[in-house]
Amino acid sequence: MDILAGLIQTAFLAGGVLALAALGEVLAERVGVVNLGVEGLMALGAMTAITTVVASPHPWLGFGAALLVGLGVGMVYAFATVVIRANQVLSGLALTYIGTGMAATLGKPVSGSPSPATFRPLDLGFLSDLPFFGRAFFSHNILVYIIFLVLPVVLHWLMFHTRHGLNMRAVGENPAVVDAAGIPVMKFRFWYTALGAALAAGAGAYLTLAFVPSWSEGVVSGRGWIAVALVIFAGFRPVNAVLAALLFGFVTALG
């Protein structure tokens, strides 16, 4: 039972990286933009988070800085693919190579150093002390609960239970008809692509501030590509994407 509890605990930790990146990709895919730059965005987010907490040891500051960097880079990518209408596949691959290269270069001063500030597990009182369930489900940091409980529910409600979500999905499925109806297709695509990039960078920050508390070149290790594949496997639905990430996290824990 202790081994199983440890596997579940690690599955949530490992799956959280993929889940946050996958949710960001869901946002982009739903408005008709394929972002293959997730790997580069995660590397930039991971490096930004570590360098920020080295300067000021506050994990939320590092996580916020990664989100802002991801948003800025995502806006550049959205400008290229949505406004200029550059090829999405080539632009995404370029973002991956540029992002990983910049992260490796700028992150050299902190390479191999442990993170001076990390997200610690929450103390949930008697829940954390429960046999089996305490370790498996109630001994995680706050990001795990946000990623697995809050974000997928909010995004599912937004996409499938609001008029805004209906317009969002229509932009990705039939942009010509939506544009004729007066809905700003370019605006939807631009901002949701940028927000998706911010979440991808946040996944990199989660990686170095909660899961593997250090930075080194190659720490992302292909997780960005796995996140893109998980989105397709999950049918572009946020709840399914998170569950798929948890499944992959469990496989990682078994390893």
mmCIF file of C-alpha atoms in Angstrom:
data_model
loop_
_atom_site.group_PDB
_atom_site.id
_atom_site.type_symbol
_atom_site.label_atom_id
_atom_site.label_comp_id
_atom_site.label_asym_id
_atom_site.label_seq_id
_atom_site.Cartn_x
_atom_site.Cartn_y
_atom_site.Cartn_z
ATOM 1 C CA MET A 1 0.000 0.000 0.000
ATOM 2 C CA ASP A 2 2.907 2.361 0.720
ATOM 3 C CA ILE A 3 4.341 1.651 -2.720
ATOM 4 C CA LEU A 4 0.981 2.310 -4.392
ATOM 5 C CA ALA A 5 0.527 5.543 -2.433
ATOM 6 C CA GLY A 6 3.995 6.649 -3.536
ATOM 7 C CA LEU A 7 3.190 5.820 -7.156
ATOM 8 C CA ILE A 8 0.013 7.903 -7.071
ATOM 9 C CA GLN A 9 1.801 10.774 -5.351
ATOM 10 C CA THR A 10 4.536 10.799 -7.999
ATOM 11 C CA ALA A 11 1.966 10.405 -10.781
ATOM 12 C CA PHE A 12 0.316 13.681 -9.767
ATOM 13 C CA LEU A 13 3.671 15.453 -9.531
ATOM 14 C CA ALA A 14 4.929 14.173 -12.885
ATOM 15 C CA GLY A 15 1.567 14.523 -14.594
ATOM 16 C CA GLY A 16 1.187 18.128 -13.480
ATOM 17 C CA VAL A 17 3.913 19.249 -15.881
ATOM 18 C CA LEU A 18 2.215 17.616 -18.843
ATOM 19 C CA ALA A 19 -1.273 18.655 -17.743
ATOM 20 C CA LEU A 20 -0.496 22.382 -17.588
ATOM 21 C CA ALA A 21 1.309 22.313 -20.944
ATOM 22 C CA ALA A 22 -1.535 20.303 -22.474
ATOM 23 C CA LEU A 23 -4.150 22.776 -21.228
ATOM 24 C CA GLY A 24 -2.213 25.563 -22.901
ATOM 25 C CA GLU A 25 -2.134 23.606 -26.150
ATOM 26 C CA VAL A 26 -5.884 22.948 -25.878
ATOM 27 C CA LEU A 27 -6.505 26.709 -25.829
ATOM 28 C CA ALA A 28 -4.460 27.213 -28.997
ATOM 29 C CA GLU A 29 -5.865 24.190 -30.832
ATOM 30 C CA ARG A 30 -9.456 25.156 -30.049
ATOM 31 C CA VAL A 31 -9.048 28.429 -31.960
ATOM 32 C CA GLY A 32 -7.347 26.725 -34.887
ATOM 33 C CA VAL A 33 -3.660 27.280 -34.126
ATOM 34 C CA VAL A 34 -1.235 24.369 -33.825
ATOM 35 C CA ASN A 35 1.588 25.411 -31.510
ATOM 36 C CA LEU A 36 4.540 23.065 -31.911
ATOM 37 C CA GLY A 37 6.726 25.384 -29.871
ATOM 38 C CA VAL A 38 5.614 23.980 -26.503
ATOM 39 C CA GLU A 39 9.015 22.399 -25.886
ATOM 40 C CA GLY A 40 10.792 25.728 -26.328
ATOM 41 C CA LEU A 41 8.237 27.575 -24.221
ATOM 42 C CA MET A 42 8.623 25.086 -21.383
ATOM 43 C CA ALA A 43 12.407 25.454 -21.500
ATOM 44 C CA LEU A 44 12.134 29.246 -21.347
ATOM 45 C CA GLY A 45 9.643 29.030 -18.478
ATOM 46 C CA ALA A 46 11.829 26.611 -16.528
ATOM 47 C CA MET A 47 14.926 28.779 -16.950
ATOM 48 C CA THR A 48 13.048 31.997 -16.138
ATOM 49 C CA ALA A 49 11.594 30.538 -12.950
ATOM 50 C CA ILE A 50 14.962 29.395 -11.634
ATOM 51 C CA THR A 51 16.795 32.626 -12.443
ATOM 52 C CA THR A 52 14.001 34.624 -10.813
ATOM 53 C CA VAL A 53 13.987 32.679 -7.547
ATOM 54 C CA VAL A 54 17.775 32.864 -7.412
ATOM 55 C CA ALA A 55 17.445 36.657 -7.423
ATOM 56 C CA SER A 56 14.404 36.682 -5.118
ATOM 57 C CA PRO A 57 13.539 33.375 -3.387
ATOM 58 C CA HIS A 58 9.773 33.434 -3.776
ATOM 59 C CA PRO A 59 8.273 30.582 -5.852
ATOM 60 C CA TRP A 60 5.168 32.542 -6.856
ATOM 61 C CA LEU A 61 7.417 35.294 -8.213
ATOM 62 C CA GLY A 62 9.295 32.773 -10.311
ATOM 63 C CA PHE A 63 6.097 31.194 -11.552
ATOM 64 C CA GLY A 64 4.611 34.589 -12.414
ATOM 65 C CA ALA A 65 7.766 35.637 -14.267
ATOM 66 C CA ALA A 66 7.594 32.456 -16.346
ATOM 67 C CA LEU A 67 3.956 33.145 -17.212
ATOM 68 C CA LEU A 68 4.822 36.672 -18.343
ATOM 69 C CA VAL A 69 7.721 35.464 -20.482
ATOM 70 C CA GLY A 70 5.494 32.816 -22.024
ATOM 71 C CA LEU A 71 2.796 35.400 -22.715
ATOM 72 C CA GLY A 72 5.280 37.727 -24.391
ATOM 73 C CA VAL A 73 6.816 34.998 -26.543
ATOM 74 C CA GLY A 74 3.327 33.676 -27.287
ATOM 75 C CA MET A 75 2.276 37.100 -28.551
ATOM 76 C CA VAL A 76 5.239 37.098 -30.923
ATOM 77 C CA TYR A 77 4.314 33.617 -32.116
ATOM 78 C CA ALA A 78 0.662 34.640 -32.483
ATOM 79 C CA PHE A 79 1.682 37.704 -34.467
ATOM 80 C CA ALA A 80 3.636 35.487 -36.846
ATOM 81 C CA THR A 81 1.005 32.781 -37.273
ATOM 82 C CA VAL A 82 -2.239 34.726 -36.886
ATOM 83 C CA VAL A 83 -1.512 38.234 -38.140
ATOM 84 C CA ILE A 84 1.181 37.582 -40.758
ATOM 85 C CA ARG A 85 -0.167 34.052 -41.357
ATOM 86 C CA ALA A 86 3.203 32.349 -41.430
ATOM 87 C CA ASN A 87 3.258 28.564 -41.601
ATOM 88 C CA GLN A 88 2.274 27.250 -38.182
ATOM 89 C CA VAL A 89 4.413 24.124 -38.304
ATOM 90 C CA LEU A 90 7.591 25.950 -39.330
ATOM 91 C CA SER A 91 6.946 28.760 -36.842
ATOM 92 C CA GLY A 92 6.361 26.252 -34.045
ATOM 93 C CA LEU A 93 9.556 24.343 -34.830
ATOM 94 C CA ALA A 94 11.468 27.626 -34.944
ATOM 95 C CA LEU A 95 10.036 28.556 -31.542
ATOM 96 C CA THR A 96 11.146 25.225 -30.124
ATOM 97 C CA TYR A 97 14.724 25.593 -31.369
ATOM 98 C CA ILE A 98 14.989 29.276 -30.415
ATOM 99 C CA GLY A 99 13.404 28.703 -27.003
ATOM 100 C CA THR A 100 15.585 25.741 -26.053
ATOM 101 C CA GLY A 101 18.693 27.509 -27.346
ATOM 102 C CA MET A 102 17.975 30.739 -25.462
ATOM 103 C CA ALA A 103 17.167 28.830 -22.286
ATOM 104 C CA ALA A 104 20.388 26.840 -22.489
ATOM 105 C CA THR A 105 22.467 29.975 -23.051
ATOM 106 C CA LEU A 106 20.806 32.278 -20.525
ATOM 107 C CA GLY A 107 20.505 29.524 -17.928
ATOM 108 C CA LYS A 108 24.201 28.616 -17.815
ATOM 109 C CA PRO A 109 24.929 30.666 -14.655
ATOM 110 C CA VAL A 110 22.379 28.635 -12.663
ATOM 111 C CA SER A 111 22.830 25.297 -14.413
ATOM 112 C CA GLY A 112 23.007 22.442 -11.941
ATOM 113 C CA SER A 113 22.178 24.613 -8.945
ATOM 114 C CA PRO A 114 19.242 23.600 -6.746
ATOM 115 C CA SER A 115 16.287 25.960 -6.637
ATOM 116 C CA PRO A 116 16.486 28.199 -3.538
ATOM 117 C CA ALA A 117 12.669 28.323 -3.356
ATOM 118 C CA THR A 118 10.132 25.653 -4.261
ATOM 119 C CA PHE A 119 6.430 24.967 -3.872
ATOM 120 C CA ARG A 120 6.087 22.937 -0.683
ATOM 121 C CA PRO A 121 3.330 20.393 0.033
ATOM 122 C CA LEU A 122 0.314 21.879 1.769
ATOM 123 C CA ASP A 123 -0.511 20.942 5.344
ATOM 124 C CA LEU A 124 -4.132 19.816 5.172
ATOM 125 C CA GLY A 125 -4.343 18.764 8.783
ATOM 126 C CA PHE A 126 -5.846 15.355 9.473
ATOM 127 C CA LEU A 127 -6.312 14.744 5.738
ATOM 128 C CA SER A 128 -2.558 14.696 5.216
ATOM 129 C CA ASP A 129 -2.220 12.196 8.083
ATOM 130 C CA LEU A 130 -4.691 9.663 6.692
ATOM 131 C CA PRO A 131 -3.170 6.276 5.901
ATOM 132 C CA PHE A 132 -2.656 5.783 2.163
ATOM 133 C CA PHE A 133 -4.999 8.624 1.081
ATOM 134 C CA GLY A 134 -2.992 11.248 2.959
ATOM 135 C CA ARG A 135 0.199 10.546 1.039
ATOM 136 C CA ALA A 136 -1.483 9.778 -2.279
ATOM 137 C CA PHE A 137 -3.955 12.668 -2.510
ATOM 138 C CA PHE A 138 -3.415 15.192 0.302
ATOM 139 C CA SER A 139 0.338 15.782 0.354
ATOM 140 C CA HIS A 140 0.802 17.924 -2.738
ATOM 141 C CA ASN A 141 1.721 21.527 -3.379
ATOM 142 C CA ILE A 142 -0.950 24.049 -4.299
ATOM 143 C CA LEU A 143 -0.121 23.964 -8.026
ATOM 144 C CA VAL A 144 -1.121 20.309 -8.239
ATOM 145 C CA TYR A 145 -4.608 21.081 -6.925
ATOM 146 C CA ILE A 146 -4.963 24.096 -9.221
ATOM 147 C CA ILE A 147 -3.865 22.118 -12.276
ATOM 148 C CA PHE A 148 -5.952 19.006 -11.649
ATOM 149 C CA LEU A 149 -9.040 20.416 -9.934
ATOM 150 C CA VAL A 150 -9.481 24.084 -10.812
ATOM 151 C CA LEU A 151 -8.148 24.757 -14.306
ATOM 152 C CA PRO A 152 -9.790 21.864 -16.206
ATOM 153 C CA VAL A 153 -13.196 22.576 -14.632
ATOM 154 C CA VAL A 154 -12.965 26.295 -15.388
ATOM 155 C CA LEU A 155 -11.831 25.727 -18.964
ATOM 156 C CA HIS A 156 -14.480 23.068 -19.565
ATOM 157 C CA TRP A 157 -17.194 25.404 -18.314
ATOM 158 C CA LEU A 158 -15.827 28.254 -20.422
ATOM 159 C CA MET A 159 -15.635 26.200 -23.609
ATOM 160 C CA PHE A 160 -18.846 24.203 -23.422
ATOM 161 C CA HIS A 161 -21.249 26.191 -21.236
ATOM 162 C CA THR A 162 -20.808 29.816 -22.302
ATOM 163 C CA ARG A 163 -21.488 31.805 -25.469
ATOM 164 C CA HIS A 164 -17.871 32.926 -25.419
ATOM 165 C CA GLY A 165 -16.773 29.290 -25.501
ATOM 166 C CA LEU A 166 -19.159 28.568 -28.370
ATOM 167 C CA ASN A 167 -17.613 31.412 -30.354
ATOM 168 C CA MET A 168 -14.159 30.175 -29.419
ATOM 169 C CA ARG A 169 -14.807 26.671 -30.704
ATOM 170 C CA ALA A 170 -16.484 28.008 -33.831
ATOM 171 C CA VAL A 171 -13.393 30.099 -34.600
ATOM 172 C CA GLY A 172 -11.334 26.927 -34.694
ATOM 173 C CA GLU A 173 -13.866 24.824 -36.585
ATOM 174 C CA ASN A 174 -15.266 27.225 -39.191
ATOM 175 C CA PRO A 175 -13.544 30.613 -39.174
ATOM 176 C CA ALA A 176 -15.099 31.819 -42.441
ATOM 177 C CA VAL A 177 -18.655 31.490 -41.146
ATOM 178 C CA VAL A 178 -17.707 33.027 -37.790
ATOM 179 C CA ASP A 179 -16.058 35.979 -39.520
ATOM 180 C CA ALA A 180 -19.185 36.522 -41.626
ATOM 181 C CA ALA A 181 -21.207 36.623 -38.399
ATOM 182 C CA GLY A 182 -19.073 39.490 -37.116
ATOM 183 C CA ILE A 183 -17.024 37.566 -34.535
ATOM 184 C CA PRO A 184 -13.375 38.744 -34.439
ATOM 185 C CA VAL A 185 -11.533 35.610 -35.546
ATOM 186 C CA MET A 186 -8.065 37.173 -35.429
ATOM 187 C CA LYS A 187 -8.615 38.531 -31.911
ATOM 188 C CA PHE A 188 -9.728 35.120 -30.585
ATOM 189 C CA ARG A 189 -6.796 33.335 -32.194
ATOM 190 C CA PHE A 190 -4.205 35.877 -31.136
ATOM 191 C CA TRP A 191 -5.045 36.022 -27.450
ATOM 192 C CA TYR A 192 -5.812 32.344 -26.891
ATOM 193 C CA THR A 193 -2.595 31.372 -28.637
ATOM 194 C CA ALA A 194 -0.707 33.779 -26.362
ATOM 195 C CA LEU A 195 -2.495 32.490 -23.243
ATOM 196 C CA GLY A 196 -1.744 28.914 -24.251
ATOM 197 C CA ALA A 197 1.927 29.811 -24.583
ATOM 198 C CA ALA A 198 1.844 31.347 -21.103
ATOM 199 C CA LEU A 199 0.500 28.096 -19.641
ATOM 200 C CA ALA A 200 3.203 26.135 -21.478
ATOM 201 C CA ALA A 201 5.878 28.348 -19.932
ATOM 202 C CA GLY A 202 4.128 27.914 -16.581
ATOM 203 C CA ALA A 203 4.491 24.159 -17.029
ATOM 204 C CA GLY A 204 8.243 24.661 -17.343
ATOM 205 C CA ALA A 205 8.226 26.725 -14.159
ATOM 206 C CA TYR A 206 6.279 23.969 -12.390
ATOM 207 C CA LEU A 207 8.927 21.510 -13.549
ATOM 208 C CA THR A 208 11.803 23.375 -11.895
ATOM 209 C CA LEU A 209 9.950 24.764 -8.870
ATOM 210 C CA ALA A 210 7.872 21.745 -7.852
ATOM 211 C CA PHE A 211 8.908 18.536 -9.598
ATOM 212 C CA VAL A 212 12.647 18.716 -10.350
ATOM 213 C CA PRO A 213 13.880 21.660 -8.242
ATOM 214 C CA SER A 214 16.885 22.583 -10.380
ATOM 215 C CA TRP A 215 17.729 23.773 -13.866
ATOM 216 C CA SER A 216 19.978 22.118 -16.414
ATOM 217 C CA GLU A 217 20.021 22.053 -20.180
ATOM 218 C CA GLY A 218 17.620 19.409 -21.461
ATOM 219 C CA VAL A 219 15.580 19.231 -18.248
ATOM 220 C CA VAL A 220 12.339 19.497 -20.255
ATOM 221 C CA SER A 221 13.386 16.297 -22.000
ATOM 222 C CA GLY A 222 10.678 16.080 -24.679
ATOM 223 C CA ARG A 223 7.740 16.766 -22.380
ATOM 224 C CA GLY A 224 6.505 19.501 -24.717
ATOM 225 C CA TRP A 225 6.072 17.038 -27.567
ATOM 226 C CA ILE A 226 4.321 14.605 -25.259
ATOM 227 C CA ALA A 227 1.906 17.367 -24.197
ATOM 228 C CA VAL A 228 1.008 18.053 -27.844
ATOM 229 C CA ALA A 229 0.366 14.348 -28.409
ATOM 230 C CA LEU A 230 -1.762 14.134 -25.252
ATOM 231 C CA VAL A 231 -4.023 16.930 -26.520
ATOM 232 C CA ILE A 232 -4.738 15.004 -29.706
ATOM 233 C CA PHE A 233 -5.248 11.808 -27.703
ATOM 234 C CA ALA A 234 -7.696 13.649 -25.417
ATOM 235 C CA GLY A 235 -9.794 14.978 -28.273
ATOM 236 C CA PHE A 236 -8.911 18.627 -27.495
ATOM 237 C CA ARG A 237 -10.934 18.595 -24.261
ATOM 238 C CA PRO A 238 -9.375 20.059 -21.095
ATOM 239 C CA VAL A 239 -10.661 17.433 -18.635
ATOM 240 C CA ASN A 240 -9.589 14.573 -20.890
ATOM 241 C CA ALA A 241 -6.183 16.201 -21.408
ATOM 242 C CA VAL A 242 -5.587 16.373 -17.653
ATOM 243 C CA LEU A 243 -6.638 12.749 -17.178
ATOM 244 C CA ALA A 244 -4.341 11.673 -20.019
ATOM 245 C CA ALA A 245 -1.491 13.594 -18.398
ATOM 246 C CA LEU A 246 -2.191 11.851 -15.094
ATOM 247 C CA LEU A 247 -2.085 8.480 -16.862
ATOM 248 C CA PHE A 248 1.273 9.329 -18.388
ATOM 249 C CA GLY A 249 2.449 10.582 -15.010
ATOM 250 C CA PHE A 250 1.596 7.192 -13.527
ATOM 251 C CA VAL A 251 3.624 5.488 -16.257
ATOM 252 C CA THR A 252 6.521 7.800 -15.395
ATOM 253 C CA ALA A 253 6.128 6.924 -11.715
ATOM 254 C CA LEU A 254 6.305 3.214 -12.546
ATOM 255 C CA GLY A 255 9.604 3.851 -14.283
#
